[in-house]
Short mmCIF file of C-alpha atoms in Angstrom, two decimals:
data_model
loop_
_atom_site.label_atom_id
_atom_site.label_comp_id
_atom_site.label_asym_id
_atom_site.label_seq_id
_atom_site.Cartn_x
_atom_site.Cartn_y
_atom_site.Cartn_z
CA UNK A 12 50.63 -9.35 62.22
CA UNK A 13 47.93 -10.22 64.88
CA UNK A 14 46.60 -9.67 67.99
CA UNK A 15 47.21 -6.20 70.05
CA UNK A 16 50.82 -5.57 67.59
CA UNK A 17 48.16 -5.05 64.91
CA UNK A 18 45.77 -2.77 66.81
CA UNK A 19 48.74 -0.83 67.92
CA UNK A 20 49.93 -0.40 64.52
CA UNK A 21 46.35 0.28 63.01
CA UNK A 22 46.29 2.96 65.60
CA UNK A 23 49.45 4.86 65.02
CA UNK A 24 48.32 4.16 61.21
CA UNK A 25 45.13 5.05 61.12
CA UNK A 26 45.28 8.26 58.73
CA UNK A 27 47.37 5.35 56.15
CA UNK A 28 44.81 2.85 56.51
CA UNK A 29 42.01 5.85 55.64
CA UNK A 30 43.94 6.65 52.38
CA UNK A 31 44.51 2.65 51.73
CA UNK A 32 40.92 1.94 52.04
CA UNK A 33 39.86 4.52 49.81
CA UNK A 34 42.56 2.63 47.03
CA UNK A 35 41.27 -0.59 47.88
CA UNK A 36 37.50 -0.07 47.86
CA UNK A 37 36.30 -1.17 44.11
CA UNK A 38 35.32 1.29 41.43
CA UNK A 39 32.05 0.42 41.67
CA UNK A 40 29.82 0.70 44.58
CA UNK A 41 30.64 -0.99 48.06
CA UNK A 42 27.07 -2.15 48.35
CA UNK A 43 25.87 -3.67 45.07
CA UNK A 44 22.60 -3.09 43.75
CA UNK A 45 19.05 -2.09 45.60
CA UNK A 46 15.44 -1.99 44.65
CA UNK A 47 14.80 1.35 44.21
CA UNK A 48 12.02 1.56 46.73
CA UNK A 49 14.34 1.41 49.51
CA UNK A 50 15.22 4.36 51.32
CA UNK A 51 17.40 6.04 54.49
CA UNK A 52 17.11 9.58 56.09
CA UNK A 53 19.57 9.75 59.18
CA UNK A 54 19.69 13.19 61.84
CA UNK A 55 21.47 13.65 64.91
CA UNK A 56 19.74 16.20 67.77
CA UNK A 57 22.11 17.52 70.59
CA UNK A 58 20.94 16.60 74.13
CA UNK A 59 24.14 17.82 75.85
CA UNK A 60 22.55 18.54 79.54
CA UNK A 61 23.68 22.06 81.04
CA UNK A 62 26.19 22.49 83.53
CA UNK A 63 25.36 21.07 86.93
CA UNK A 64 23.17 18.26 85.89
CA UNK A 65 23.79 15.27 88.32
CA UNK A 66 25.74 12.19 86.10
CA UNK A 67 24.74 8.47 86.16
CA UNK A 68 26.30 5.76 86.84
CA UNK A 69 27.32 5.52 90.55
CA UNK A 70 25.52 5.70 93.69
CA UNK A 71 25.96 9.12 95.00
CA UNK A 72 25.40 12.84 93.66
CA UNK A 73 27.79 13.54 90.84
CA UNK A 74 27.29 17.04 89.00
CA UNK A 75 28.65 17.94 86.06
CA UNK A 76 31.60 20.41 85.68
CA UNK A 77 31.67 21.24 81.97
CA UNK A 78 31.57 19.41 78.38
CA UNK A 79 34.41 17.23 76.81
CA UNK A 80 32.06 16.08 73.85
CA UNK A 81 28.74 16.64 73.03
CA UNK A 82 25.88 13.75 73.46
CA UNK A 83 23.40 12.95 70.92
CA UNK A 84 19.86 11.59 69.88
CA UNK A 85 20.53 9.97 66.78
CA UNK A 86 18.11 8.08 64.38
CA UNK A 87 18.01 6.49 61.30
CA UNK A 88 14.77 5.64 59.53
CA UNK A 89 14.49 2.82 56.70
CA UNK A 90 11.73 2.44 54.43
CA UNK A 91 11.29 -0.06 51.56
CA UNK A 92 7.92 1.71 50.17
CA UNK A 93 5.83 -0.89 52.13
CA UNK A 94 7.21 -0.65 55.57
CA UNK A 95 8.78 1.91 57.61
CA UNK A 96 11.43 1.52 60.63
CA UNK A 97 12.93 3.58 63.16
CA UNK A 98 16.40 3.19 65.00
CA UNK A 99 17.48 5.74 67.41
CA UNK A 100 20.33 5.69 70.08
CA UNK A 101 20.44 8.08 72.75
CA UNK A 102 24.06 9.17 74.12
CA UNK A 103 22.63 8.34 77.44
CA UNK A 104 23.38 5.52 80.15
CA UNK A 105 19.43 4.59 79.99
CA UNK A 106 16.06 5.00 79.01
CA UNK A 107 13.26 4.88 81.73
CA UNK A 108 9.82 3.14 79.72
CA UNK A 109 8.06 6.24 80.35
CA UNK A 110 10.45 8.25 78.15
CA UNK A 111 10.26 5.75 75.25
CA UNK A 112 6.21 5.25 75.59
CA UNK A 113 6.40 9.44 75.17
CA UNK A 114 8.82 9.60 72.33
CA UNK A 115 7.45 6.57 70.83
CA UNK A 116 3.59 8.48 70.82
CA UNK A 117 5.24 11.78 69.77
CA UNK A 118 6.68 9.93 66.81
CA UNK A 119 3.40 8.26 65.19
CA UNK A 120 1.85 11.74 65.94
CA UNK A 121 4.83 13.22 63.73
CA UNK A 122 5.33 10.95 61.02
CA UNK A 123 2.86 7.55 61.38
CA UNK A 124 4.91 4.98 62.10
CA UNK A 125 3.55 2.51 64.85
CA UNK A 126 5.72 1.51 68.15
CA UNK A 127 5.78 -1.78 67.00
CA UNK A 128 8.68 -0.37 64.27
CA UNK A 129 10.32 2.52 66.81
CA UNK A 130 13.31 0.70 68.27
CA UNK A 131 15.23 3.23 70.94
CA UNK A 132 18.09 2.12 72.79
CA UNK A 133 21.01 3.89 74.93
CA UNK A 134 24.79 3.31 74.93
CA UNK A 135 25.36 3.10 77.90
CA UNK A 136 27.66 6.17 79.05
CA UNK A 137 28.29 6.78 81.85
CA UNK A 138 29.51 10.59 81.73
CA UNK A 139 25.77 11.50 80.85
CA UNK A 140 22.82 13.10 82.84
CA UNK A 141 20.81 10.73 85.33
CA UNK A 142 17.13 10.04 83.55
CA UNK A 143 15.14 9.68 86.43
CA UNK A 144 11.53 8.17 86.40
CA UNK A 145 12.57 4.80 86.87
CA UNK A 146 14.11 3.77 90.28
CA UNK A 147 14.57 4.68 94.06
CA UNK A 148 17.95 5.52 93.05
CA UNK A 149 17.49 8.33 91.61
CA UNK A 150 16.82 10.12 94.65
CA UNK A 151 20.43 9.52 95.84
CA UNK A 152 22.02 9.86 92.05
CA UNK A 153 20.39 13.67 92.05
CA UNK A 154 20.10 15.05 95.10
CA UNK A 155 16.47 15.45 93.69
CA UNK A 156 17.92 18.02 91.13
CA UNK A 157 15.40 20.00 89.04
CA UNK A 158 18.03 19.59 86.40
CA UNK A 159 17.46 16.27 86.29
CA UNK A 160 13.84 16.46 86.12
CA UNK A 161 13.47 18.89 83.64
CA UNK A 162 15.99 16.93 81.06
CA UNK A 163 14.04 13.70 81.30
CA UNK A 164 10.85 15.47 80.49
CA UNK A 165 12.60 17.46 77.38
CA UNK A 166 14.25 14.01 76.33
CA UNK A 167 10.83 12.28 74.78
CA UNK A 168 10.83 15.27 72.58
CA UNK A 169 14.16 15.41 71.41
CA UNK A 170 14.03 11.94 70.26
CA UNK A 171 10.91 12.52 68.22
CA UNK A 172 12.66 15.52 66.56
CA UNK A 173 15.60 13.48 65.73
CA UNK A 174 13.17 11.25 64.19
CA UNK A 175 10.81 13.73 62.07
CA UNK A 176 13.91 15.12 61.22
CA UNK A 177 15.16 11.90 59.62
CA UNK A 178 12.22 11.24 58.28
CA UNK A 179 11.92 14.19 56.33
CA UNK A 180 15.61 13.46 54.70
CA UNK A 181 14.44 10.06 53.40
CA UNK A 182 16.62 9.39 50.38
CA UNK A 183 17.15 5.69 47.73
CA UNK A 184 19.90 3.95 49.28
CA UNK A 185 21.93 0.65 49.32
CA UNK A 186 22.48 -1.47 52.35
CA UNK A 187 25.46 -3.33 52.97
CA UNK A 188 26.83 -5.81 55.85
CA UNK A 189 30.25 -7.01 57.44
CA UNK A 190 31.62 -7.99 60.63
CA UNK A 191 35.05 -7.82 61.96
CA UNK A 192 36.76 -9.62 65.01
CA UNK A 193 37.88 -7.09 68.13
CA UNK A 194 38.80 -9.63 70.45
CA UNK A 195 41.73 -7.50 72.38
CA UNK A 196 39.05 -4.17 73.44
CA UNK A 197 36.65 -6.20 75.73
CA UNK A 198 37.21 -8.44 79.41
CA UNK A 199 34.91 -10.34 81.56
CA UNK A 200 34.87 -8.63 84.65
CA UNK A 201 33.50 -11.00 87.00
CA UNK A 202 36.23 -13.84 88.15
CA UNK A 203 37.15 -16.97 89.99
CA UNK A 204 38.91 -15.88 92.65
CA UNK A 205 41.56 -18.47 94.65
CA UNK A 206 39.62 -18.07 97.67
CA UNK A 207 36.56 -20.04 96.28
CA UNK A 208 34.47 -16.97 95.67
CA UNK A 209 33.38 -14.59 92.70
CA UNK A 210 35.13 -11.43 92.21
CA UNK A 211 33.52 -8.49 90.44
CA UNK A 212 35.86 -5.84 89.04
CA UNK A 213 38.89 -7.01 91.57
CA UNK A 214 41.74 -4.88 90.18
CA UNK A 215 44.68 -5.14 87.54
CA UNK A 216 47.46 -7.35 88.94
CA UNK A 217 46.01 -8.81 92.10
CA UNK A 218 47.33 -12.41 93.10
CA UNK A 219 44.05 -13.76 94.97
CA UNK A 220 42.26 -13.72 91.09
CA UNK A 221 42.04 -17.26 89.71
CA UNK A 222 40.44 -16.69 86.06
CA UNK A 223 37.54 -15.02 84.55
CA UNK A 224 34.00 -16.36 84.58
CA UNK A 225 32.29 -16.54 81.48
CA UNK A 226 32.65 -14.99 77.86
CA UNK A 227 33.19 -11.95 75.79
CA UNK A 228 31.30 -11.42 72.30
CA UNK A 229 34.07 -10.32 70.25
CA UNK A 230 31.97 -9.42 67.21
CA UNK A 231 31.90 -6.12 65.70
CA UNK A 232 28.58 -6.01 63.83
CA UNK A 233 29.07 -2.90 60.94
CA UNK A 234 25.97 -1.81 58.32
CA UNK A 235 26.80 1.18 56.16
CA UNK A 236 24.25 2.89 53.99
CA UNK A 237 25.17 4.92 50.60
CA UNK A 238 23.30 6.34 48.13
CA UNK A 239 23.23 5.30 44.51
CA UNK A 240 25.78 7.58 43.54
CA UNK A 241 27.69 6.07 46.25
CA UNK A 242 27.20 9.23 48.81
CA UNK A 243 27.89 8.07 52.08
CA UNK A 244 24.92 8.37 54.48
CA UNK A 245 25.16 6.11 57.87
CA UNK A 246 27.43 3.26 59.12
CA UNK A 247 25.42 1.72 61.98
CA UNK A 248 28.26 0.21 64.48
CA UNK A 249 27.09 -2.49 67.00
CA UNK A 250 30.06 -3.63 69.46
CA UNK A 251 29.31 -5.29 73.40
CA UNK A 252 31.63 -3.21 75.29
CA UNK A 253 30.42 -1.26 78.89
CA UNK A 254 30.46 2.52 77.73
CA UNK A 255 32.41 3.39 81.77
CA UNK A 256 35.65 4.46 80.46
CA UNK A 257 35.73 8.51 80.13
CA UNK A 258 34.89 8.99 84.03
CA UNK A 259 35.55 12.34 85.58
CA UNK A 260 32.66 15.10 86.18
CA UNK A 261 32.65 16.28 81.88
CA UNK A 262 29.74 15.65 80.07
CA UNK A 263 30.86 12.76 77.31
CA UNK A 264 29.70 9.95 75.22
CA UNK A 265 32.76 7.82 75.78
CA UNK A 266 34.74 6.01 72.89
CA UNK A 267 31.65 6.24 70.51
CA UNK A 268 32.59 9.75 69.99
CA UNK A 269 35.66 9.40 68.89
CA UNK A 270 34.69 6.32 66.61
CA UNK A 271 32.17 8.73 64.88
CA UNK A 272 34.61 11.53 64.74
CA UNK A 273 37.72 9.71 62.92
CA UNK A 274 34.67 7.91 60.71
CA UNK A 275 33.40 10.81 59.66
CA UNK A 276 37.07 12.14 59.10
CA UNK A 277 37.21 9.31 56.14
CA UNK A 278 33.78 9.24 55.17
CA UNK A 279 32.79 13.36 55.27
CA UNK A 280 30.66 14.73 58.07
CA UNK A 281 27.42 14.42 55.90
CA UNK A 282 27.81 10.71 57.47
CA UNK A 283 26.19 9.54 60.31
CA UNK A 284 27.62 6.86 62.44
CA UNK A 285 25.36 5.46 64.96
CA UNK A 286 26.89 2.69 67.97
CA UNK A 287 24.80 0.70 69.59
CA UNK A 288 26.26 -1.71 72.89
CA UNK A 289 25.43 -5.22 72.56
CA UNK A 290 24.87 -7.58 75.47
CA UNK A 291 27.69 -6.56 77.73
CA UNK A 292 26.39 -6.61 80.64
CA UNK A 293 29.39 -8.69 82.57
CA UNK A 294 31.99 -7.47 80.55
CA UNK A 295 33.83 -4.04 80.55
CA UNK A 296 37.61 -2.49 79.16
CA UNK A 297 39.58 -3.68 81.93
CA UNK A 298 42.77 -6.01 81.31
CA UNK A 299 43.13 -6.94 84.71
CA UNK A 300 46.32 -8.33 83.29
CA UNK A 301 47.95 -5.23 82.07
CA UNK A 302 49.88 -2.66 84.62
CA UNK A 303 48.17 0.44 82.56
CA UNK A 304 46.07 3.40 83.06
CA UNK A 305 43.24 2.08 81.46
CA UNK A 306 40.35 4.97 82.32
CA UNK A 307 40.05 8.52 80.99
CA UNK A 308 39.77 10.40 77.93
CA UNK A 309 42.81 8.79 76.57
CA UNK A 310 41.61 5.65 77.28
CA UNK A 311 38.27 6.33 75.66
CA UNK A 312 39.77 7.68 72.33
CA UNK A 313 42.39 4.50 72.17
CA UNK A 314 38.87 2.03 72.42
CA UNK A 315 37.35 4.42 69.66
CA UNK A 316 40.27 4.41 67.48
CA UNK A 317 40.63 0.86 67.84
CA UNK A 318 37.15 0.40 66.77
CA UNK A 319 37.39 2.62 64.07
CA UNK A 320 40.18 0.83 62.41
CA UNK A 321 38.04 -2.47 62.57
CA UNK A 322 34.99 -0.56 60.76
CA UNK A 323 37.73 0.52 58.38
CA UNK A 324 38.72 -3.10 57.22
CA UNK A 325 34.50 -3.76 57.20
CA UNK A 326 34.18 -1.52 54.76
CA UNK A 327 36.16 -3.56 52.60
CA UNK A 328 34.38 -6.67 53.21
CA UNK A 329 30.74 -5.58 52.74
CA UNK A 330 28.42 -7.69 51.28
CA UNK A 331 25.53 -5.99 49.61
CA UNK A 332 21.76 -6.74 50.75
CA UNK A 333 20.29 -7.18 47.60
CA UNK A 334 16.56 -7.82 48.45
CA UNK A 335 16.57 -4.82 51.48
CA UNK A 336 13.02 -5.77 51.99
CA UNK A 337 11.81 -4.29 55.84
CA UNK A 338 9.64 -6.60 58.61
CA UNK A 339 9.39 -5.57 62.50
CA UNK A 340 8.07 -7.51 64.81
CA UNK A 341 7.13 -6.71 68.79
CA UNK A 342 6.37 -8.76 71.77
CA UNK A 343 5.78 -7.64 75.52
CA UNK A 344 6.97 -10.12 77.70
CA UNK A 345 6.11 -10.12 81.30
CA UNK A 346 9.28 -10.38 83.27
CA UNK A 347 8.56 -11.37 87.03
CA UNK A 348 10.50 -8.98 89.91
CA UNK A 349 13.11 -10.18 91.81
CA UNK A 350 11.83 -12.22 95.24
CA UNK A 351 12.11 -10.27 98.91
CA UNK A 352 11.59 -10.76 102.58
CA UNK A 353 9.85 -8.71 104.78
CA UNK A 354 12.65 -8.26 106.74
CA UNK A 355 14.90 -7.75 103.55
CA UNK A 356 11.93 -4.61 102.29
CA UNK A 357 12.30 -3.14 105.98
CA UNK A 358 16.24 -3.39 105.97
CA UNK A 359 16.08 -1.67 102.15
CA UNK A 360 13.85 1.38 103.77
CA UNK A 361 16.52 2.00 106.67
CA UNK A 362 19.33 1.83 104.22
CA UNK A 363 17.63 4.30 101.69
CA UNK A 364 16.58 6.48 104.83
CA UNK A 365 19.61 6.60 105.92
CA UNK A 366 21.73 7.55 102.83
CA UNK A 367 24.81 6.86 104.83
CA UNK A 368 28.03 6.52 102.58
CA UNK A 369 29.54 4.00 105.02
CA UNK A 370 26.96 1.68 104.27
CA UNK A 371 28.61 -1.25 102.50
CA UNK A 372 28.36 -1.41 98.48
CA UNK A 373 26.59 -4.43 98.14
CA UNK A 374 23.46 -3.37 100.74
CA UNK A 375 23.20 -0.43 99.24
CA UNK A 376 22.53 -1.97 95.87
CA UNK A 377 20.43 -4.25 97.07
CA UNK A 378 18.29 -2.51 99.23
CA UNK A 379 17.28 -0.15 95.79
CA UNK A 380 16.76 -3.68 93.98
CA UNK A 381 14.54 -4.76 96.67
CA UNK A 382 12.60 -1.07 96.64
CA UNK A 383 12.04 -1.20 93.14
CA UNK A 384 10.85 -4.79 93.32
CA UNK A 385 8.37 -3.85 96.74
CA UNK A 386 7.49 -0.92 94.47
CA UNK A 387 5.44 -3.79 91.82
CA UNK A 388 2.71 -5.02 94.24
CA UNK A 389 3.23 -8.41 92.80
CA UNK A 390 3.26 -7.28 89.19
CA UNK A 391 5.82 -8.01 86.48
CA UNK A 392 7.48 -5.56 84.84
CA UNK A 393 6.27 -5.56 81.18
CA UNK A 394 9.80 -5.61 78.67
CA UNK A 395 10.04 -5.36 74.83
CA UNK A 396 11.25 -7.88 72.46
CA UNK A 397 11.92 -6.23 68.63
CA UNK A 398 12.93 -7.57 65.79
CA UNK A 399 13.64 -5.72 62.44
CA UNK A 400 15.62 -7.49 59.47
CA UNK A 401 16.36 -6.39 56.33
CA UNK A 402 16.26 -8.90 53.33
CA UNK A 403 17.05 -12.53 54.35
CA UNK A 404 20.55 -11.10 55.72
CA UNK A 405 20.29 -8.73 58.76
CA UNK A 406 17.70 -9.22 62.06
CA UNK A 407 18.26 -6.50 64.73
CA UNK A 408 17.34 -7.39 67.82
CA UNK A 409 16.29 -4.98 70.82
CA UNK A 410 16.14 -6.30 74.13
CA UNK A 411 16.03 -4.09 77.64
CA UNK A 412 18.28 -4.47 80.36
CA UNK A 413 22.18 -5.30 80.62
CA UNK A 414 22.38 -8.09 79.25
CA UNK A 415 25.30 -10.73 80.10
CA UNK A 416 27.51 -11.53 76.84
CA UNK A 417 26.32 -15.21 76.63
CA UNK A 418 22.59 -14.34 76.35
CA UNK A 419 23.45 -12.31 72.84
CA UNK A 420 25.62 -14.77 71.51
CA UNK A 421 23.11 -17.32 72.10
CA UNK A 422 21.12 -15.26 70.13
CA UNK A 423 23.09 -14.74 67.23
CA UNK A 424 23.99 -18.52 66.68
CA UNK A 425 20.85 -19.70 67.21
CA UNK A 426 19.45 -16.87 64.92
CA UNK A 427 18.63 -18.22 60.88
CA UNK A 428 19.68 -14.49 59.57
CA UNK A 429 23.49 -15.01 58.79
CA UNK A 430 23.93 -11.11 60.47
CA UNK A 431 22.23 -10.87 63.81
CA UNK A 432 22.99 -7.72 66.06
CA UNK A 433 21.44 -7.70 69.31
CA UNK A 434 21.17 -4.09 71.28
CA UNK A 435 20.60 -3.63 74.99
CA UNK A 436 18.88 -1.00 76.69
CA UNK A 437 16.34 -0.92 74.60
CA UNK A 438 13.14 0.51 74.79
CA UNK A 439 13.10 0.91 78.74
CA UNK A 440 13.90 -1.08 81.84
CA UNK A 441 17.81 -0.29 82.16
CA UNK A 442 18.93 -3.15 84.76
CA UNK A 443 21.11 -5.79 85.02
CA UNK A 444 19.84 -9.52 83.16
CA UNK A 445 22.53 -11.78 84.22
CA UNK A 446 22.23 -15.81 82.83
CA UNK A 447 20.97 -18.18 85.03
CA UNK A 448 23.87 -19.68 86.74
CA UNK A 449 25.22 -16.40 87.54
CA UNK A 450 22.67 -16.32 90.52
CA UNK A 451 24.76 -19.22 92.12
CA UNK A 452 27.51 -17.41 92.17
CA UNK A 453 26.61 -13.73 93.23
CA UNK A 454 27.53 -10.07 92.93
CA UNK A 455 27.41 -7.11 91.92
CA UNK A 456 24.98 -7.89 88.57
CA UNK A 457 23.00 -10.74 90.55
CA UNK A 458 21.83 -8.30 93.51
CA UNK A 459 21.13 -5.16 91.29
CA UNK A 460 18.90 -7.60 88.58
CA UNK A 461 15.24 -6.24 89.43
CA UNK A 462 14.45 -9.46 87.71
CA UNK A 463 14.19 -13.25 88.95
CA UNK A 464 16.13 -16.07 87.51
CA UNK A 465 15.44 -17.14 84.25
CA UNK A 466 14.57 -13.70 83.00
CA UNK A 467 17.57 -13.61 80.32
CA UNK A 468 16.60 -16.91 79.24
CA UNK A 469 12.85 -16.08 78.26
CA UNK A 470 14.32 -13.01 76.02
CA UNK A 471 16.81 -15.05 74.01
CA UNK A 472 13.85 -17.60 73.37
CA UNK A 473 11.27 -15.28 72.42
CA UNK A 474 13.85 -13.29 70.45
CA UNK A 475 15.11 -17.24 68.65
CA UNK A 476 10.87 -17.46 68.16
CA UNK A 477 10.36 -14.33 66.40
CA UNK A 478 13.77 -14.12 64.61
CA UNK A 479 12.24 -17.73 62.48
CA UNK A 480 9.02 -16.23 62.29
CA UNK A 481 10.40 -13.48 60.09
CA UNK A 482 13.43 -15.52 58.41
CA UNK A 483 9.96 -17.48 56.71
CA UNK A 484 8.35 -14.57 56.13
CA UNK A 485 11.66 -13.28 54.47
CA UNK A 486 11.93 -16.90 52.17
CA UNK A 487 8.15 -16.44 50.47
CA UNK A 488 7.74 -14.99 47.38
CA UNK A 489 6.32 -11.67 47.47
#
């Protein structure tokens, strides 16, 4: 059985396939043996905003009405006796640089580790509070809400408590790898259209669209963490899929909740599961070919349960890290703004004066770009490019922005670690990095990007760079 028959039946199954995996999984442990230096705390803080607190995601003022799930701070810290590394994803749409700078100093204050090893990233949802402290949008996304202001100056600290927290649960562990295929979950949303130009999101069923532009990364990158006595302690999920699928005015973190919820259902809740998007930054859940409801909380918990049963049939294929040996690496690339006319910055300031809802879509996206980019001077916007890997077999990679699907594939095949995940919306700057020859062909992605053309390629080459620079590192004897 393949293709959607199978995900349908792995989701009506799902309780079967729990039971079947735990037959199936060897006597002995999943993940092999470890040096005994190596160790994993995990914690989870609640950031659920109150009620009230304006939602990101859109354009206008959208306050929340109440809580479907909660949203989280989670973080997992490794540490192989000589090193020590930090991972934490925020149930959040964003994270502004100011708030990671914060948590990131709170965090060597707390526990000594150095920013260069604090890697903190956001899924991407879409039913969470607007952080503001990072655009002129924010303005018109909050109605300039104290609710909003407050939260983003609470956030650096819940992040760092997350993180002492984890730190303080630091326990010997194995590490172990797999990666499935999810290949039905995930759609380029920008298309050909038969009129010559490029549609972005045009609708399920319409005639006038030609064929999709681009590529999806199908990959579904899982790492799961025991201890000796085979306890489970994390399974770290990394999947490129736009987190815009709960919608409404309740507070949620989208299909990763439910993915942690029926994981934890197999595992035990003394499990973490932490997702983190990849490079999705032209792709999102829509089939345009399918006549379906497709957004909502059922939609949300079919993408989750979906997921879950591919982390499922990872767990059977893990292959054990057997030197989990820790390097990080950080550069700060300079990333130069998007270019502007005069006339273009004074057209921006009556649009953003204005606030008027009939304004069309596109100018109202681009006149925030082009505010943002006035708001430089002429400087660049200083991004992050991390590395961690562990052993010779898994690299992370942390990159900022939304990154189209094709810049994180590039990555991966060009990377020499034979498991390379690659997380967005990391460590600040939360806009759009579309490839190259996307700024031919327009839209939606093209006029939000804050940065000029080319950006996306300088972050997949400095990421290829210091991805060999640590595979070497990772072949010498110690």
């Amino acid at each position: 059985m393949t293709g959607l028959f199978r995900h349908r039946a792995m989701c009506r199954l799902l309780p079967a396939i729990a039971i079947g995996c735990m037959l199936a999984l060897p006597a002995r442990s999943a993940t092999g043996a470890a040096t005994a230096e190596f160790k994993l705390g995990t914690a989870a803080v609640k950031i659920t905003p109150p009620q009230g607190t304006p939602m990101a995601g859109y354009y206008h003022l959208r306050e929340s009405t109440g809580v479907l799930d909660d949203l989280y701070a989670k973080a997992a810290v490794m540490d192989d006796g000589r090193t020590r590394t930090v991972m934490v994803v925020c149930d959040l749409i964003g994270l502004p640089r100011g708030v990671v700078v914060e948590a990131r100093r709170l965090i060597a204050e707390k526990t000594g580790i150095p920013a260069d090893n604090v890697m903190i990233s956001a899924t991407h949802t879409h039913t969470a509070p607007v952080i503001v402290g990072e655009s002129s949008r924010d303005e018109a996304a909050t109605g300039g809400s104290p609710l909003s202001k407050d939260y983003a100056a609470q956030l650096p600290k819940w992040i760092a408590q997350a993180v002492e927290e984890a730190h303080g649960r630091t326990t010997p562990a194995h590490a172990a790898y797999a990666r499935e295929i999810e290949a039905k979950l995930s759609f380029v949303r920008r298309f050909w259209m038969k009129d010559g130009t490029v549609g972005w999101n045009p609708g399920i069923g319409k005639p006038n669209t030609l064929r999709p532009i681009g590529n999806i990364d199908p990959q579904v990158s899982v790492v799961y963490f025991e201890t000796p006595d085979k306890r489970p302690l994390l399974t770290y999920v990394n999947f490129a899929l736009h987190l815009d699928t709960t919608g409404g005015t309740l507070i949620s973190a989208d299909y990763p909740a439910t993915l942690a919820r029926l994981l934890a259902d197999y595992k035990g809740p003394g499990m973490l599961t932490i997702f983190a998007n990849g490079a999705c930054g032209n792709v999102n859940h829509i089939n345009v070919n399918w006549a379906a409801k497709q957004s909502g909380p059922a939609a949300a918990k079919r993408i989750g349960t979906i997921l879950a049963a591919d982390v499922l049939q990872a767990y059977m294929d893990l292959q054990s890290v057997e030197e989990p040996t820790l390097r990080a690496r950080r550069e700060v690339v300079e990333l130069q703004p998007a270019p502007f006319s005069d006339e273009e910055q004074r057209r921006a300031e009556e649009i953003a004066a204005l606030r008027d809802p009939k304004t069309p879509f596109l100018d109202r996206v681009k006149a925030y770009r082009v505010l943002d980019c006035a708001a430089r001077q002429g400087k660049p916007f200083d991004v992050d490019v991390q590395v961690f890997t562990l052993g010779r077999d898994i690299a992370w990679v942390a990159l900022p922005g939304e990154l189209f699907a094709e810049l994180g594939t590039s990555i991966k095949t060009a990377s020499p670690f034979p498991h390379t995940i690659v997380v967005e919306l990391a460590n600040g700057r939360s806009h759009y990095i579309p490839h190259r020859s996307a700024f031919s062909e327009g839209q939606y992605e093209v006029v939000s990007s804050r940065y000029a053309e080319g950006a996306g390629e300088s972050l997949v080459a400095v990421s290829i760079r210091l991805l060999e620079i640590l595979h070497k590192e990772a072949l010498r004897k110690p």
